[in-house]
Amino acid sequence: MLSTHRHCAVAGAVVAAASTAALTLLGAGLPSVAPAADEPDLSRFYEQKITWAACKGDGMPKDLQCGKVTVPLDYARPGAGTLDVALARYRATGKSRGSVLLNFGGPGAAGISALAGDGKDFMGLTNGYDVVTFDPRGVGQSSPVSCGEGGAEAFAKLDASLDDGEPQAALKQVQKVADECAKHSGPVLPHIGTINASRDMDVIRGALGDKKLNYLGFSYGTRLGAVYAAQFPEKVGRMALDGVDTLTESLAEQGLVSAEGQQAALDSFITWCVKDVACPFGQDPRSARQQVVQLVQSLDQDPVPADFGQQLSGQDLVGAIGQALYSKQLWPSLEGALANLVQNGDASGVLRLSSGGTARPELPRTGDRPSGRPSGGPSGGLVDPGDVPVDNPPAALMAITCADTPDRPTAEQITQDMDKLRAAYEEASPVFGRYRLTEVLICYGRPKGTDFIRDEVRAVDTPKMLLVGTRGDPATPYRWTMETAKRLGGSAVVLDNKGEGHTGYGSSRCASQKIDAFLLYGSLPPNGSSCGPEGDR
């Protein structure tokens, strides 16, 4: 089973750095040797050699090797500083035709820990490739950003401010989070985002010695792949995008669509659950859906005690449910955890589910291991695995999402629209609507993000790419697959995976086989072909 931590939904976007600067794009294709007259010389980055060695850290697989590449902190001024990007690989088992690069989503998901945990799922690809992944800039070991404990505390108060009808108070909390992020994140923060991560991928390609980039991206990783295709069309090899992200929707639209998608996934789970006499909500689907809403409302009013002196609120429960919906294989665990909560008041199973990934930005609770360690220092060197801040995944998700997003509604617009937005979100999902509403606020007061993704990633002139959309995906709805395929143009080939959960690889044998066949042998399914659902209970 693929880890639910692998594929984090981009729709759970949050706060970027207070000092985020405008990102500079210098053209679609970067030369590996001689630059054009108006472009900086990047040849030393493309010509570097990677030194591979055993990976540091407890529990790392013995056959997983780690390395790094050095990239410019600012591609417009490559002499103004560098940072290191952490890499990991499994060697090809036979004759290698090069590498296939993996991105596990987020934004904010570290590639190295994901590949270390889920490596068995990709061993088929080692029949022809070195399977390589990386921690994108600002993520994991690659100059990780952090918002510190103060950011965690401020973000935790957003729901309460909105519930009290005080969006202005919530906006002040958002500003506090941004200030804490800037304080704890270091020089990488103004240079974070998908545009620069894509350029880092091209440096990785060059350092690996590959003429073309072969790539498998999940969830947010599909956006990263699409941006690469727009920036470096002549360097695209075999590219598979699974759990396809939106390239155009605002954060408010993304949150609304995510609430709808999660509600649809919850309805599917309830339909499955009520077929079992052990379902804690009985055997009537309509009654069961109402009981879930009532349970969330009850826990918001009167949280139950949980481990380590914590309490489980209704919104905590919503987050745990959202995590379990990422994979149908987790549905039995969700059923059991809900039964234990409803029948015994025991929140332990729910808390175990909630620790599996990030359905919406969740900063650490006060009292967790301190965050806010230095992010690599002025040299931009790698951080040891044990020194990655505990809040790095949500902190990076915040920074990258806002760097990618040009929309900046004013305080007046947010205040004026809040009642209408709240009603729309609650109509989209009586369970997830409130949970996702804070996404409307997250980039308030930040410098405008890039327009490139929304305006320029379209009609790419590349070889055929495989786009996989899953019908029951709670994070990246199938409609995004179709919308992104239309934007990318004739290069996009769509596979319709008629299953449940987030992404198809690893959960659908059919989807996995078709992705592997394309990456290994160039064999593409017909555009619009499908994979059927696989079993039930």
mmCIF file of N, CA and C in Angstrom, residues 285-341:
data_model
loop_
_atom_site.group_PDB
_atom_site.id
_atom_site.type_symbol
_atom_site.label_atom_id
_atom_site.label_comp_id
_atom_site.label_asym_id
_atom_site.label_seq_id
_atom_site.Cartn_x
_atom_site.Cartn_y
_atom_site.Cartn_z
ATOM 1 N N PRO A 285 -27.755 4.538 4.780
ATOM 2 C CA PRO A 285 -26.762 5.540 4.360
ATOM 3 C C PRO A 285 -27.140 6.971 4.719
ATOM 4 N N ARG A 286 -28.423 7.351 4.527
ATOM 5 C CA ARG A 286 -28.835 8.726 4.814
ATOM 6 C C ARG A 286 -28.674 9.033 6.296
ATOM 7 N N SER A 287 -29.129 8.132 7.143
ATOM 8 C CA SER A 287 -28.988 8.325 8.585
ATOM 9 C C SER A 287 -27.515 8.377 8.982
ATOM 10 N N ALA A 288 -26.702 7.514 8.363
ATOM 11 C CA ALA A 288 -25.272 7.474 8.688
ATOM 12 C C ALA A 288 -24.593 8.803 8.360
ATOM 13 N N ARG A 289 -24.931 9.404 7.210
ATOM 14 C CA ARG A 289 -24.337 10.690 6.848
ATOM 15 C C ARG A 289 -24.722 11.770 7.859
ATOM 16 N N GLN A 290 -25.978 11.753 8.298
ATOM 17 C CA GLN A 290 -26.415 12.724 9.297
ATOM 18 C C GLN A 290 -25.693 12.520 10.624
ATOM 19 N N GLN A 291 -25.459 11.269 10.993
ATOM 20 C CA GLN A 291 -24.771 10.977 12.253
ATOM 21 C C GLN A 291 -23.329 11.465 12.238
ATOM 22 N N VAL A 292 -22.670 11.375 11.089
ATOM 23 C CA VAL A 292 -21.291 11.881 10.997
ATOM 24 C C VAL A 292 -21.273 13.387 11.225
ATOM 25 N N VAL A 293 -22.189 14.109 10.602
ATOM 26 C CA VAL A 293 -22.268 15.555 10.800
ATOM 27 C C VAL A 293 -22.517 15.878 12.268
ATOM 28 N N GLN A 294 -23.451 15.153 12.891
ATOM 29 C CA GLN A 294 -23.774 15.386 14.299
ATOM 30 C C GLN A 294 -22.584 15.081 15.195
ATOM 31 N N LEU A 295 -21.821 14.048 14.869
ATOM 32 C CA LEU A 295 -20.642 13.695 15.660
ATOM 33 C C LEU A 295 -19.599 14.805 15.604
ATOM 34 N N VAL A 296 -19.366 15.346 14.415
ATOM 35 C CA VAL A 296 -18.405 16.445 14.271
ATOM 36 C C VAL A 296 -18.864 17.657 15.072
ATOM 37 N N GLN A 297 -20.125 18.017 14.957
ATOM 38 C CA GLN A 297 -20.655 19.167 15.683
ATOM 39 C C GLN A 297 -20.562 18.963 17.190
ATOM 40 N N SER A 298 -20.865 17.754 17.646
ATOM 41 C CA SER A 298 -20.811 17.451 19.076
ATOM 42 C C SER A 298 -19.397 17.580 19.623
ATOM 43 N N LEU A 299 -18.419 17.079 18.866
ATOM 44 C CA LEU A 299 -17.032 17.139 19.325
ATOM 45 C C LEU A 299 -16.481 18.559 19.261
ATOM 46 N N ASP A 300 -16.961 19.366 18.327
ATOM 47 C CA ASP A 300 -16.544 20.771 18.317
ATOM 48 C C ASP A 300 -17.049 21.495 19.567
ATOM 49 N N GLN A 301 -18.235 21.134 20.027
ATOM 50 C CA GLN A 301 -18.792 21.752 21.233
ATOM 51 C C GLN A 301 -18.186 21.177 22.504
ATOM 52 N N ASP A 302 -17.860 19.883 22.468
ATOM 53 C CA ASP A 302 -17.373 19.206 23.671
ATOM 54 C C ASP A 302 -16.313 18.177 23.280
ATOM 55 N N PRO A 303 -15.068 18.601 23.062
ATOM 56 C CA PRO A 303 -14.004 17.663 22.661
ATOM 57 C C PRO A 303 -13.802 16.567 23.698
ATOM 58 N N VAL A 304 -13.305 15.418 23.232
ATOM 59 C CA VAL A 304 -13.042 14.305 24.137
ATOM 60 C C VAL A 304 -11.550 14.238 24.430
ATOM 61 N N PRO A 305 -11.176 13.744 25.613
ATOM 62 C CA PRO A 305 -9.750 13.616 25.941
ATOM 63 C C PRO A 305 -9.043 12.666 24.984
ATOM 64 N N ALA A 306 -7.803 12.981 24.685
ATOM 65 C CA ALA A 306 -6.978 12.145 23.820
ATOM 66 C C ALA A 306 -5.627 11.936 24.505
ATOM 67 N N ASP A 307 -4.693 11.391 23.785
ATOM 68 C CA ASP A 307 -3.385 11.069 24.364
ATOM 69 C C ASP A 307 -2.611 12.327 24.724
ATOM 70 N N PHE A 308 -1.731 12.203 25.700
ATOM 71 C CA PHE A 308 -0.763 13.241 26.073
ATOM 72 C C PHE A 308 -1.445 14.558 26.441
ATOM 73 N N GLY A 309 -2.600 14.461 27.075
ATOM 74 C CA GLY A 309 -3.278 15.659 27.523
ATOM 75 C C GLY A 309 -3.968 16.449 26.441
ATOM 76 N N GLN A 310 -4.000 15.935 25.214
ATOM 77 C CA GLN A 310 -4.663 16.628 24.117
ATOM 78 C C GLN A 310 -6.169 16.369 24.171
ATOM 79 N N GLN A 311 -6.883 17.076 23.334
ATOM 80 C CA GLN A 311 -8.301 16.841 23.156
ATOM 81 C C GLN A 311 -8.602 16.675 21.676
ATOM 82 N N LEU A 312 -9.600 15.850 21.382
ATOM 83 C CA LEU A 312 -10.021 15.623 20.000
ATOM 84 C C LEU A 312 -11.282 16.427 19.743
ATOM 85 N N SER A 313 -11.181 17.441 18.886
ATOM 86 C CA SER A 313 -12.331 18.258 18.506
ATOM 87 C C SER A 313 -12.971 17.673 17.246
ATOM 88 N N GLY A 314 -14.085 18.269 16.861
ATOM 89 C CA GLY A 314 -14.714 17.838 15.629
ATOM 90 C C GLY A 314 -13.849 18.077 14.420
ATOM 91 N N GLN A 315 -13.128 19.203 14.410
ATOM 92 C CA GLN A 315 -12.258 19.486 13.271
ATOM 93 C C GLN A 315 -11.051 18.549 13.235
ATOM 94 N N ASP A 316 -10.584 18.117 14.406
ATOM 95 C CA ASP A 316 -9.543 17.087 14.439
ATOM 96 C C ASP A 316 -10.055 15.794 13.811
ATOM 97 N N LEU A 317 -11.303 15.452 14.136
ATOM 98 C CA LEU A 317 -11.905 14.254 13.554
ATOM 99 C C LEU A 317 -12.022 14.391 12.038
ATOM 100 N N VAL A 318 -12.434 15.563 11.570
ATOM 101 C CA VAL A 318 -12.556 15.786 10.132
ATOM 102 C C VAL A 318 -11.205 15.585 9.439
ATOM 103 N N GLY A 319 -10.140 16.095 10.055
ATOM 104 C CA GLY A 319 -8.814 15.903 9.480
ATOM 105 C C GLY A 319 -8.428 14.437 9.391
ATOM 106 N N ALA A 320 -8.748 13.661 10.430
ATOM 107 C CA ALA A 320 -8.426 12.229 10.428
ATOM 108 C C ALA A 320 -9.231 11.494 9.364
ATOM 109 N N ILE A 321 -10.510 11.823 9.240
ATOM 110 C CA ILE A 321 -11.326 11.202 8.205
ATOM 111 C C ILE A 321 -10.753 11.521 6.824
ATOM 112 N N GLY A 322 -10.368 12.775 6.634
ATOM 113 C CA GLY A 322 -9.784 13.162 5.354
ATOM 114 C C GLY A 322 -8.551 12.349 5.017
ATOM 115 N N GLN A 323 -7.714 12.063 6.016
ATOM 116 C CA GLN A 323 -6.519 11.252 5.779
ATOM 117 C C GLN A 323 -6.889 9.850 5.338
ATOM 118 N N ALA A 324 -7.843 9.241 6.035
ATOM 119 C CA ALA A 324 -8.199 7.859 5.736
ATOM 120 C C ALA A 324 -8.851 7.724 4.367
ATOM 121 N N LEU A 325 -9.491 8.775 3.885
ATOM 122 C CA LEU A 325 -10.134 8.719 2.579
ATOM 123 C C LEU A 325 -9.133 8.748 1.432
ATOM 124 N N TYR A 326 -7.872 9.021 1.716
ATOM 125 C CA TYR A 326 -6.859 9.045 0.662
ATOM 126 C C TYR A 326 -6.629 7.659 0.065
ATOM 127 N N SER A 327 -6.946 6.619 0.794
ATOM 128 C CA SER A 327 -6.726 5.269 0.287
ATOM 129 C C SER A 327 -7.861 4.363 0.738
ATOM 130 N N LYS A 328 -8.470 3.647 -0.192
ATOM 131 C CA LYS A 328 -9.546 2.722 0.165
ATOM 132 C C LYS A 328 -9.046 1.628 1.088
ATOM 133 N N GLN A 329 -7.752 1.343 1.031
ATOM 134 C CA GLN A 329 -7.195 0.325 1.915
ATOM 135 C C GLN A 329 -7.264 0.744 3.382
ATOM 136 N N LEU A 330 -7.459 2.033 3.639
ATOM 137 C CA LEU A 330 -7.577 2.517 5.017
ATOM 138 C C LEU A 330 -9.021 2.534 5.524
ATOM 139 N N TRP A 331 -9.971 2.246 4.666
ATOM 140 C CA TRP A 331 -11.363 2.308 5.097
ATOM 141 C C TRP A 331 -11.679 1.382 6.272
ATOM 142 N N PRO A 332 -11.201 0.134 6.292
ATOM 143 C CA PRO A 332 -11.472 -0.703 7.476
ATOM 144 C C PRO A 332 -10.908 -0.094 8.756
ATOM 145 N N SER A 333 -9.729 0.523 8.673
ATOM 146 C CA SER A 333 -9.157 1.170 9.858
ATOM 147 C C SER A 333 -10.008 2.354 10.289
ATOM 148 N N LEU A 334 -10.536 3.108 9.316
ATOM 149 C CA LEU A 334 -11.399 4.235 9.640
ATOM 150 C C LEU A 334 -12.688 3.751 10.300
ATOM 151 N N GLU A 335 -13.270 2.694 9.771
ATOM 152 C CA GLU A 335 -14.488 2.137 10.371
ATOM 153 C C GLU A 335 -14.240 1.731 11.820
ATOM 154 N N GLY A 336 -13.123 1.057 12.057
ATOM 155 C CA GLY A 336 -12.804 0.625 13.413
ATOM 156 C C GLY A 336 -12.528 1.789 14.350
ATOM 157 N N ALA A 337 -11.809 2.808 13.852
ATOM 158 C CA ALA A 337 -11.497 3.968 14.689
ATOM 159 C C ALA A 337 -12.756 4.735 15.059
ATOM 160 N N LEU A 338 -13.680 4.881 14.102
ATOM 161 C CA LEU A 338 -14.932 5.581 14.378
ATOM 162 C C LEU A 338 -15.798 4.783 15.349
ATOM 163 N N ALA A 339 -15.817 3.468 15.196
ATOM 164 C CA ALA A 339 -16.589 2.636 16.123
ATOM 165 C C ALA A 339 -16.041 2.761 17.539
ATOM 166 N N ASN A 340 -14.733 2.757 17.673
ATOM 167 C CA ASN A 340 -14.125 2.881 19.001
ATOM 168 C C ASN A 340 -14.413 4.243 19.617
ATOM 169 N N LEU A 341 -14.452 5.281 18.785
ATOM 170 C CA LEU A 341 -14.759 6.623 19.268
ATOM 171 C C LEU A 341 -16.223 6.738 19.685
#
